[in-house]
Coordinates of C-alpha atoms and ligand atoms in Angstrom, one line a residue:
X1 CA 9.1 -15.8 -18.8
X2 CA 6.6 -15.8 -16.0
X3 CA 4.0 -13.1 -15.8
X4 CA 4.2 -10.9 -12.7
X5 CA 0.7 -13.0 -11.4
X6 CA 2.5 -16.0 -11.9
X7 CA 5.4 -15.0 -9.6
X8 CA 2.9 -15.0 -7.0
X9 CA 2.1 -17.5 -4.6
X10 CA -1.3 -18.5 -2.8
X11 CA -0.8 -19.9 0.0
X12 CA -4.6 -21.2 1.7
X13 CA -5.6 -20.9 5.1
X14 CA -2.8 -18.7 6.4
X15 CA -2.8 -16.9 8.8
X16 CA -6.1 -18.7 9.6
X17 CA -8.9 -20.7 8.0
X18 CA -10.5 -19.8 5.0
X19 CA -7.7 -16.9 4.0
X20 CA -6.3 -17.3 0.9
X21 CA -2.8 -15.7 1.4
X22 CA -1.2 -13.8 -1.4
X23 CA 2.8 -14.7 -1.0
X24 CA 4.7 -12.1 -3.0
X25 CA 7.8 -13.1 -1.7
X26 CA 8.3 -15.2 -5.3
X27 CA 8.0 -11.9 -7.3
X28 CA 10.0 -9.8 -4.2
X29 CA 12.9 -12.4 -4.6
X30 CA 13.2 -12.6 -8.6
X31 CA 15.3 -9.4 -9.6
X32 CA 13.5 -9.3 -12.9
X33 CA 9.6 -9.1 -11.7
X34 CA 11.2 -6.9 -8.8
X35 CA 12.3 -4.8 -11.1
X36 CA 9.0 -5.1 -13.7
X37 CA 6.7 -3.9 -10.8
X38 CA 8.8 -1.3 -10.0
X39 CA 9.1 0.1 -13.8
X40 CA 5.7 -0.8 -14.1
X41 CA 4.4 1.8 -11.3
X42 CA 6.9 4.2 -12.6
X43 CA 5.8 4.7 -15.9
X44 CA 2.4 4.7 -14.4
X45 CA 3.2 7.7 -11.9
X46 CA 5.7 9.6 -13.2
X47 CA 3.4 12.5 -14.4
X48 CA 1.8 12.3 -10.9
X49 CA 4.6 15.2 -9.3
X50 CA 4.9 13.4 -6.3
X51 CA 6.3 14.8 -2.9
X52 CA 6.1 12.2 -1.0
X53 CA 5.1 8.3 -1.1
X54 CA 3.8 6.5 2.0
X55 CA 3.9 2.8 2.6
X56 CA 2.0 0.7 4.9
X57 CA 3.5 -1.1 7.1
X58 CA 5.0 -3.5 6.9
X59 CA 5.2 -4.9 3.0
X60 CA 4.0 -1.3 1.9
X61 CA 7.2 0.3 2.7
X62 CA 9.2 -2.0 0.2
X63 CA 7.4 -1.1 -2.8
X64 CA 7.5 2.6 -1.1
X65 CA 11.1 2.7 -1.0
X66 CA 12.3 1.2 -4.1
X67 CA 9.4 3.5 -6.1
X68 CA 10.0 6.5 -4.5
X69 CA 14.4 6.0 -5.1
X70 CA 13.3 5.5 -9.0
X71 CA 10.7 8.9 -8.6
X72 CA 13.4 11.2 -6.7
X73 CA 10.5 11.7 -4.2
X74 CA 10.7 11.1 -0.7
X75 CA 9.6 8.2 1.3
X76 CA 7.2 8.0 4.7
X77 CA 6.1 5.2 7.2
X78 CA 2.5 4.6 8.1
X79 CA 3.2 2.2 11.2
X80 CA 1.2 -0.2 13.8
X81 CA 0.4 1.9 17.2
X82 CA 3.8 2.0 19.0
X83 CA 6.6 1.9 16.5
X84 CA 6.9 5.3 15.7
X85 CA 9.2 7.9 18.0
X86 CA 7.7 11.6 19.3
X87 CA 4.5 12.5 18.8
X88 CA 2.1 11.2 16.3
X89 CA -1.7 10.9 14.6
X90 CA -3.4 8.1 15.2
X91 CA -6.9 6.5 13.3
X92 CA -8.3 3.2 14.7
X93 CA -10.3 1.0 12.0
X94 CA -12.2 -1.7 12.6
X95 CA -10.9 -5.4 11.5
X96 CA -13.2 -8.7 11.5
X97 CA -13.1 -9.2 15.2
X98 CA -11.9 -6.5 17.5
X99 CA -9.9 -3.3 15.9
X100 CA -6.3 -1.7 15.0
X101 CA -5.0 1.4 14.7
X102 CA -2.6 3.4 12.0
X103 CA 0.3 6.0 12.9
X104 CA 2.1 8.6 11.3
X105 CA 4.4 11.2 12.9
X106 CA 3.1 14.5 13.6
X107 CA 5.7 16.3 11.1
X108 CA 5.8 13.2 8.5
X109 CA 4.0 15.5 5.5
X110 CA 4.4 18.9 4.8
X111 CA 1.3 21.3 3.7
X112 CA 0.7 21.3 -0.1
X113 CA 3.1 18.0 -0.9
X114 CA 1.8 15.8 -3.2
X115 CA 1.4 12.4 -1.6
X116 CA 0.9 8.8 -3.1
X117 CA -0.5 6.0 -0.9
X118 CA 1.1 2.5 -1.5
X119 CA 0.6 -1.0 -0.2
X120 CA 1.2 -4.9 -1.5
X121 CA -2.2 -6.2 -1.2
X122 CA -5.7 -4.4 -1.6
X123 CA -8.4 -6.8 0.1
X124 CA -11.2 -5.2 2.0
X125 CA -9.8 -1.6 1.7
X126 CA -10.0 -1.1 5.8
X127 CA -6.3 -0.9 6.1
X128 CA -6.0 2.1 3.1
X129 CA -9.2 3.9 4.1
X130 CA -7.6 4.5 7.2
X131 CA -4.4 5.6 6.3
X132 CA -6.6 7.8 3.6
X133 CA -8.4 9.4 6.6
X134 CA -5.6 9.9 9.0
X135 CA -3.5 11.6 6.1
X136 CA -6.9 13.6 5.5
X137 CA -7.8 14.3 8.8
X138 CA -4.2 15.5 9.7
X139 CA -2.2 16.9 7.0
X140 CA -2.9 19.6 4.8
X141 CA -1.7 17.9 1.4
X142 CA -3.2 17.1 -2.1
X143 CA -3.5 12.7 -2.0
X144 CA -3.3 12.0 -5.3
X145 CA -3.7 8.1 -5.4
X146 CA -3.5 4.6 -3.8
X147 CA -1.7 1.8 -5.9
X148 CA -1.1 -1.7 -5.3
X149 CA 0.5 -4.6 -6.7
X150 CA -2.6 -7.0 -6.5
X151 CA -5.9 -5.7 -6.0
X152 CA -8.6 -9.0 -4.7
X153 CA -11.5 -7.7 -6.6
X154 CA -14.0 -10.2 -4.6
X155 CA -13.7 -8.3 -1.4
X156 CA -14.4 -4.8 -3.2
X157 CA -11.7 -2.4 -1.3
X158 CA -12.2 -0.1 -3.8
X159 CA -15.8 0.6 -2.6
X160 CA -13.9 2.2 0.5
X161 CA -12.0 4.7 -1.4
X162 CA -14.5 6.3 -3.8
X163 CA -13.2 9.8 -3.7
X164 CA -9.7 8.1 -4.4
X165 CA -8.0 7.3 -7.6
X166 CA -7.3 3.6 -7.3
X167 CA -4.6 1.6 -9.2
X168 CA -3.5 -2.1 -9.4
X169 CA -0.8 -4.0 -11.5
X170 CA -2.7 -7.0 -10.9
X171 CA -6.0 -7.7 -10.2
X172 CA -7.2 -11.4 -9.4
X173 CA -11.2 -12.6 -8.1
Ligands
AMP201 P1 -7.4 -4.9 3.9 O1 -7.4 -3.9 5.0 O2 -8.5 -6.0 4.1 O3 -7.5 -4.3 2.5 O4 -6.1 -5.7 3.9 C1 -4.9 -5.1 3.5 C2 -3.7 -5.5 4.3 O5 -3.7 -6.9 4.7 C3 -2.5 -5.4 3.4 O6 -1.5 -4.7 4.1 C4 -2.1 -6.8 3.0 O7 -0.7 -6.9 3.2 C5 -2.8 -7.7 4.0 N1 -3.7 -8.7 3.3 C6 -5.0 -8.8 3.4 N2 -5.5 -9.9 2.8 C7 -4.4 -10.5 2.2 C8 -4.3 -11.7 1.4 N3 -5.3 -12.4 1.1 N4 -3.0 -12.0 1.1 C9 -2.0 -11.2 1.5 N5 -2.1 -10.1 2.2 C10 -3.3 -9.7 2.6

């Protein structure tokens, strides 16, 4: 049986030169690494008392959903600018060339829910550190975590979330 690394895929130069893609949609489309990943993060959080998990969009929210179903927690969306109806928090963050932006509704957290951060692929950590500071900056709650499928060690995300506890299924150079 393959490992859940080997249900991965790498895909080179997409979406541009020089990127090597991680394509999870191998290990998404196999029901038993689907389900492995999913066990996997809920032995590993199940003491964590969690309130609430939110996923970033877009490949986030599936590993949000399905974990937070097998936690009995609750699920929320951190979204692109735009997506989200009524009023919302925004945090911009820079990317390589130019800059992007993060959104969560105004009443998406509660004060004092414990709240788990989750996402497919750690790479530079820009993306998490600014969901990390818009939950921060907004919402009074207790963050207890980020986790990930595949952390890309090279790139050294984790530098960005110091004050964070950090977690990874897999981690590859
Ligand atoms: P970053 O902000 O650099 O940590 O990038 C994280 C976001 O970009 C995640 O939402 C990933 O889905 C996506 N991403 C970045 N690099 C890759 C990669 N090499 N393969 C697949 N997805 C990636």
């Amino acid at each position: 049986m393959k490992t859940l690394h080997d249900a991965l895929r790498t895909i080179p130069d997409f979406p541009k030169p020089g990127i090597q893609f991680k394509d999870i949609a191998p290990l998404l489309s196999s029901p038993h690494h689907f389900n492995e990943t999913i066990e996997t993060l809920k032995t590993h959080h199940q003491n964590d008392q969690l309130d609430q998990i939110a996923g970033i969009e877009s490949r986030g929210f599936l590993f949000a959903a399905a974990l937070a179903y097998a936690l009995g927690c609750g699920t929320t969306l951190i979204r692109k600018p735009g997506k989200l109806p009524g009023t919302v928090h925004q945090q911009s963050y820079d990317l390589e060339y130019g800059s992007d932006a993060l959104e969560m509704q105004t009443d998406a957290l509660q004060s004092g829910q414990r709240v788990l951060l989750i996402d497919d692929v750690l790479a530079t950590g820009g993306t998490v550190s600014a969901a990390h500071k818009l939950i921060q900056t907004h919402f009074d709650v207790e963050l207890v975590g980020a986790t990930f499928l595949l952390e890309l060690t090279s790139l050294n995300g984790r530098s960005k979330l110091a004050d964070l506890s950090v977690h990874a299924l897999i981690q590859v150079d």
